[in-house]
PDB file of C-alpha atoms in Angstrom:
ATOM      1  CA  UNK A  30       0.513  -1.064   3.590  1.00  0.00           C
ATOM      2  CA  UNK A  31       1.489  -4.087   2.344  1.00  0.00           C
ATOM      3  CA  UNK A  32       5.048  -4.683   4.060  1.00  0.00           C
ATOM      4  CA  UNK A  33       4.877  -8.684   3.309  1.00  0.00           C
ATOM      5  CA  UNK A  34       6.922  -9.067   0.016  1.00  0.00           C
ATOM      6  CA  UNK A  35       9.264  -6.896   1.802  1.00  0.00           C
ATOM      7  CA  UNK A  36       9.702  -4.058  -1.207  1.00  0.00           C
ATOM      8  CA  UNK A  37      10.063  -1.431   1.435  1.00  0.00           C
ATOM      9  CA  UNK A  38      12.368  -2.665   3.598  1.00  0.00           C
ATOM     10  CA  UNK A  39      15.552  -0.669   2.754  1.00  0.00           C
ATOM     11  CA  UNK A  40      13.713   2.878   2.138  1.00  0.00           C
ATOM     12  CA  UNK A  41      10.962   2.778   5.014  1.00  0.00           C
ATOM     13  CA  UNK A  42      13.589   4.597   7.223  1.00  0.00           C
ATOM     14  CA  UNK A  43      14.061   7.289   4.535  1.00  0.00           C
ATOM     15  CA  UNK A  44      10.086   7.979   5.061  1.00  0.00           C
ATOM     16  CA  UNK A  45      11.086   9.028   8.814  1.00  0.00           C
ATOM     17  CA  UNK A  46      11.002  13.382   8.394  1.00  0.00           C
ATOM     18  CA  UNK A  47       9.560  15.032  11.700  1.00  0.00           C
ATOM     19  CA  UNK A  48       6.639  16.284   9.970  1.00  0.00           C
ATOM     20  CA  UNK A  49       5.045  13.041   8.155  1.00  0.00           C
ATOM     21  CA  UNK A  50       3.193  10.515  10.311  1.00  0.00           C
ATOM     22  CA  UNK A  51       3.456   7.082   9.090  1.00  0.00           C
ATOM     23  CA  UNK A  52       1.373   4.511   9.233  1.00  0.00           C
ATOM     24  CA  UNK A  53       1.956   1.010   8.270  1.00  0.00           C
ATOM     25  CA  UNK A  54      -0.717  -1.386   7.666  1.00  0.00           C
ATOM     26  CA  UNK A  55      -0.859  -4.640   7.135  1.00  0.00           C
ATOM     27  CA  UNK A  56      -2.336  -7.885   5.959  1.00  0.00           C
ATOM     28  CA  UNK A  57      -3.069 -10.764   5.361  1.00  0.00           C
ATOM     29  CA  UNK A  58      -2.817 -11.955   8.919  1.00  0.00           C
ATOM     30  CA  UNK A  59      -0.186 -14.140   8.748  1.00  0.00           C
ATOM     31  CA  UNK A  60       2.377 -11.363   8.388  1.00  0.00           C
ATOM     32  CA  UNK A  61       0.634  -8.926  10.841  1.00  0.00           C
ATOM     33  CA  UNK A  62       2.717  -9.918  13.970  1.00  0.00           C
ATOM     34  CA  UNK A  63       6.556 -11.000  12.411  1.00  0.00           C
ATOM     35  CA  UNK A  64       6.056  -7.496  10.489  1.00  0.00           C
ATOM     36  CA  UNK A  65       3.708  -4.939  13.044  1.00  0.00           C
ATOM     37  CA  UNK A  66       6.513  -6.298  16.092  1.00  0.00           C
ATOM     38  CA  UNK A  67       9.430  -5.436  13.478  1.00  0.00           C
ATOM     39  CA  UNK A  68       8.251  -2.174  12.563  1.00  0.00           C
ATOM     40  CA  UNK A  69       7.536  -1.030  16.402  1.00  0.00           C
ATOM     41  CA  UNK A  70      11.088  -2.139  17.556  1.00  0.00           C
ATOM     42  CA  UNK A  71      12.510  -0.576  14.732  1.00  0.00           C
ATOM     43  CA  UNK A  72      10.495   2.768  15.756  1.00  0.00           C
ATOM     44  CA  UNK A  73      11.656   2.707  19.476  1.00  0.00           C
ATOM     45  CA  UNK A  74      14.804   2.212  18.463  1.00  0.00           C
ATOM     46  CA  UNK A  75      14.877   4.977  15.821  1.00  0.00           C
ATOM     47  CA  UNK A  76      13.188   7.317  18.587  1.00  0.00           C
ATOM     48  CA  UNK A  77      10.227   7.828  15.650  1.00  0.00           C
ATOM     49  CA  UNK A  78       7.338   8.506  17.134  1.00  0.00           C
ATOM     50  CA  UNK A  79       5.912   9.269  13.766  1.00  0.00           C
ATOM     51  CA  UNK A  80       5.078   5.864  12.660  1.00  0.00           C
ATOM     52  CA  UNK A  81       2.191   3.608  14.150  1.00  0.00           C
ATOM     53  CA  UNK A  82       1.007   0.371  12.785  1.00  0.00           C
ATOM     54  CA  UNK A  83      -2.434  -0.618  12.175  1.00  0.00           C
ATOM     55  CA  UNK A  84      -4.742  -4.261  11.303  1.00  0.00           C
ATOM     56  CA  UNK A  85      -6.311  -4.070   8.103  1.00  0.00           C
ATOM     57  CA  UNK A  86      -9.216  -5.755   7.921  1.00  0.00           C
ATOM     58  CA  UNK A  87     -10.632  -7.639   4.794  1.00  0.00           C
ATOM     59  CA  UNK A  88     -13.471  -4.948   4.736  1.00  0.00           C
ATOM     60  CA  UNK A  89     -11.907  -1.605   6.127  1.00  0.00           C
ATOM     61  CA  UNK A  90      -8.576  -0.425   6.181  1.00  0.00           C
ATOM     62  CA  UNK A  91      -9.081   0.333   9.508  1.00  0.00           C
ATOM     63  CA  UNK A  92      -7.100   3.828   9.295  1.00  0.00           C
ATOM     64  CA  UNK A  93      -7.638   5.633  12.698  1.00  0.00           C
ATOM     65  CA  UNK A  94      -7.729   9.293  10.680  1.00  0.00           C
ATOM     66  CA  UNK A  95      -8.045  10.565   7.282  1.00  0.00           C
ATOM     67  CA  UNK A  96      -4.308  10.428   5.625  1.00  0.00           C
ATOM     68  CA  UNK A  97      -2.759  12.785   3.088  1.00  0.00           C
ATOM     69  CA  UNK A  98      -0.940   9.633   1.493  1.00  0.00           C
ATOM     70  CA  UNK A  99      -2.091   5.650   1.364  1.00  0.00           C
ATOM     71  CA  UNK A 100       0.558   3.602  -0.302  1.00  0.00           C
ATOM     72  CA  UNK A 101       0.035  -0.273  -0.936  1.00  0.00           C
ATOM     73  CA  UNK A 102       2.383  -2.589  -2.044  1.00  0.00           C
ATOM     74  CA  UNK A 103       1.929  -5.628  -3.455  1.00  0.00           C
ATOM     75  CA  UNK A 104      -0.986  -6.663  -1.674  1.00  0.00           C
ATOM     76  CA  UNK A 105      -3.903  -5.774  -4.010  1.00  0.00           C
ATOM     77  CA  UNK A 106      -4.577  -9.444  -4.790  1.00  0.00           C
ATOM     78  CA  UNK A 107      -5.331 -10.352  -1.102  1.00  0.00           C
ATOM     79  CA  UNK A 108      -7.726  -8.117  -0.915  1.00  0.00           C
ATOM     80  CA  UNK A 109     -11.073 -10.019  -1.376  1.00  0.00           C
ATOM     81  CA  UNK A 110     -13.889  -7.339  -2.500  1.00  0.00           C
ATOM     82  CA  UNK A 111     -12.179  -5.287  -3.755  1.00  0.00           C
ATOM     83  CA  UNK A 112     -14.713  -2.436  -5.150  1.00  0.00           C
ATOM     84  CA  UNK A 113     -15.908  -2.220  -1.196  1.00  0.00           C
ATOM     85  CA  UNK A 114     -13.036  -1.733   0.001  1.00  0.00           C
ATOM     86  CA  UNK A 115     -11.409   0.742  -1.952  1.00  0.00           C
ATOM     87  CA  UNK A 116     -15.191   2.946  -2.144  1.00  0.00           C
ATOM     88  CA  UNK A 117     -14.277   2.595   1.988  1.00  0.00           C
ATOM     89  CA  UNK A 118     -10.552   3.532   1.673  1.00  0.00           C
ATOM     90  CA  UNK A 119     -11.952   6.499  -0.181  1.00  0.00           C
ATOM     91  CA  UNK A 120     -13.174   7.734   2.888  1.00  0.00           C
ATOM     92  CA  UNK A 121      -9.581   7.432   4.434  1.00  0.00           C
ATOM     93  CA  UNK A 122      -8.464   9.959   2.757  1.00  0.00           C
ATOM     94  CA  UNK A 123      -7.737  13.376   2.771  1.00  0.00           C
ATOM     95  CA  UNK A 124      -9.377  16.322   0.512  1.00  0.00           C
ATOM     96  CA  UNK A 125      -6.958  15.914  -2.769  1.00  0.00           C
ATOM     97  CA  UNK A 126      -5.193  12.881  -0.669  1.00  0.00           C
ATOM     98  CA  UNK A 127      -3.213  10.496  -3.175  1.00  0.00           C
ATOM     99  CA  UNK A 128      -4.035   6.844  -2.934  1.00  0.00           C
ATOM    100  CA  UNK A 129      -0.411   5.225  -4.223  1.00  0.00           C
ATOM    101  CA  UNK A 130      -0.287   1.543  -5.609  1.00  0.00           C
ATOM    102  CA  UNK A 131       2.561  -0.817  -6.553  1.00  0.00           C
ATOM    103  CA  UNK A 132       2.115  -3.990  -7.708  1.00  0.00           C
ATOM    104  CA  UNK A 133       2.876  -7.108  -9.932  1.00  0.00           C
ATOM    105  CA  UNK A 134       3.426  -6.062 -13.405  1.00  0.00           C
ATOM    106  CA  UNK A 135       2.497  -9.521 -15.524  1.00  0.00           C
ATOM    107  CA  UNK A 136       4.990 -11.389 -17.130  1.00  0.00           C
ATOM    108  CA  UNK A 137       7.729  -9.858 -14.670  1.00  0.00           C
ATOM    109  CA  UNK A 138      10.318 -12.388 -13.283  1.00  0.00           C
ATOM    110  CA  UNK A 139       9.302 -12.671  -9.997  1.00  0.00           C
ATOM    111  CA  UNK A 140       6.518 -12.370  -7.648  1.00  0.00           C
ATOM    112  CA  UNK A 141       3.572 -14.149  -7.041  1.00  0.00           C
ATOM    113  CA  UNK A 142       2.135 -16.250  -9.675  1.00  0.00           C
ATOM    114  CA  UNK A 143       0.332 -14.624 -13.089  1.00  0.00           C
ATOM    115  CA  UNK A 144      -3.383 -14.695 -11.842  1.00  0.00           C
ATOM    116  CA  UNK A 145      -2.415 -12.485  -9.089  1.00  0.00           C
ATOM    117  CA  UNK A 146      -0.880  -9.825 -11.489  1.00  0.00           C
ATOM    118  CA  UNK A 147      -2.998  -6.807 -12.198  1.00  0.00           C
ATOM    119  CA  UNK A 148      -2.211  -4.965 -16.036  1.00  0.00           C
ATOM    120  CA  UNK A 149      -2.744  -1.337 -15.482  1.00  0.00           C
ATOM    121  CA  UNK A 150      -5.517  -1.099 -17.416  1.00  0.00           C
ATOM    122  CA  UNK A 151      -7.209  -3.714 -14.811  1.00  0.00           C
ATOM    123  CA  UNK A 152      -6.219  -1.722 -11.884  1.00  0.00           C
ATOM    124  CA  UNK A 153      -7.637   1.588 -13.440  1.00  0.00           C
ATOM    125  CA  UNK A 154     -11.075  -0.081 -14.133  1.00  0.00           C
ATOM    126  CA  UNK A 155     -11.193  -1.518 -10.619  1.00  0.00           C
ATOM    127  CA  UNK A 156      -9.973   1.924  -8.831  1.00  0.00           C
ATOM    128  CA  UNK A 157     -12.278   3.788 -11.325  1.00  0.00           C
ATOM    129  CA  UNK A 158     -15.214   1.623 -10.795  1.00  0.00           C
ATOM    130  CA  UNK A 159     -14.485   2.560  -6.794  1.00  0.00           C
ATOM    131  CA  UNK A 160     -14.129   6.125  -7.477  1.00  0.00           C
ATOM    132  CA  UNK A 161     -10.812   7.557  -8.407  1.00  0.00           C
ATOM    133  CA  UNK A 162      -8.925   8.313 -11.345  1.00  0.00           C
ATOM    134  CA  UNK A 163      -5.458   7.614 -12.257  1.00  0.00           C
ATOM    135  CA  UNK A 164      -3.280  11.040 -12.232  1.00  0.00           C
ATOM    136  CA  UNK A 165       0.139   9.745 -12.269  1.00  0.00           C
ATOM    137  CA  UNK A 166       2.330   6.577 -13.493  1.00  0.00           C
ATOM    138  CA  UNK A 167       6.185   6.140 -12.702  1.00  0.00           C
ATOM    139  CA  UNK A 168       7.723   3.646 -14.618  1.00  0.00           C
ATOM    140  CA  UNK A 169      11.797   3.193 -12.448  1.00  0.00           C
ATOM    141  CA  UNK A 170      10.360  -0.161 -10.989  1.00  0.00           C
ATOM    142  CA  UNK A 171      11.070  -2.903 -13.252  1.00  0.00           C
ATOM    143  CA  UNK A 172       8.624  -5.209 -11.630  1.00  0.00           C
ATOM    144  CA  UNK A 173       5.830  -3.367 -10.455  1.00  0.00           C
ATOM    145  CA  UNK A 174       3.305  -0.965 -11.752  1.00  0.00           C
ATOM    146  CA  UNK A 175       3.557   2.375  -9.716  1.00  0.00           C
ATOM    147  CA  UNK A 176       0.204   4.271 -10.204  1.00  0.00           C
ATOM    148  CA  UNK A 177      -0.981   7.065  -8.184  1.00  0.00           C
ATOM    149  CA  UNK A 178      -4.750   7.727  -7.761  1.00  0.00           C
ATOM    150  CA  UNK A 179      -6.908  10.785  -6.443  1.00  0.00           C
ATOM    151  CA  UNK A 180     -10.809  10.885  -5.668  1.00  0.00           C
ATOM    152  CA  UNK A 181     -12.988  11.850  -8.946  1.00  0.00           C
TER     153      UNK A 181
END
């Protein structure tokens, strides 16, 4: 999830292999129709009938099944109560499921202002406090924090 800052744009279609359902989902509201109508086009026209977009809700991610993979991108700070809803999201996922996040690294040179920024150690004490553990960082983003969770 998390299509609104647009970091996906140019790779989404490389995510398109017969045997891995996508499933974009999105918020805040404000983006949900300009992005959810984008995405659909683009999957009609690609013939993908692999991808399927879904409302988040502040509370639940609203995921219609359990996936192996949740990536979110740059949305972390929109996300209100955010212990809730990643002990929900929890649920969303599959036995030894990943639960992928991206974000604002502080003191990058863009994105959204500072006090939306998450240091890695915040994000691991939020996640951990939910119920996973961090069991992978990639550092190729110059920007954004790439962490990779699992279930404790």
């Amino acid at each position: 999830g998390g299509q609104g800052e647009g970091f996906r744009k140019d790779t989404r279609g490389e995510l398109t292999f017969d045997h891995i359902r996508v499933t974009e989902l999105e918020r805040p509201e404000r983006h949900v129709d300009r992005v959810t109508g984008h995405i659909a086009k683009r999957a009609q026209a690609e013939h993908l009938l692999n991808v399927k977009t879904v409302q988040a809700g502040e509370a639940s991610p609203n995921l219609p099944e359990p996936m192996d993979l949740i990536l979110i991108v740059n949305t972390i700070h929109h996300i209100p109560n955010r212990n809730a809803y990643f002990t929900k999201l929890a649920s969303s996922l599959k036995p030894g499921g990943r639960l992928a996040v991206v974000d604002w690294k502080p003191g990058a040179p863009s994105g959204p202002p500072e006090h939306f920024r998450f240091t890695v150690e915040k994000m691991n004490a939020e996640l951990g406090a939910a119920g996973y553990k961090q069991v992978a960082r990639h550092d190729f983003l110059p920007n954004q924090n790439f962490l990779i969770f699992a279930r404790k």
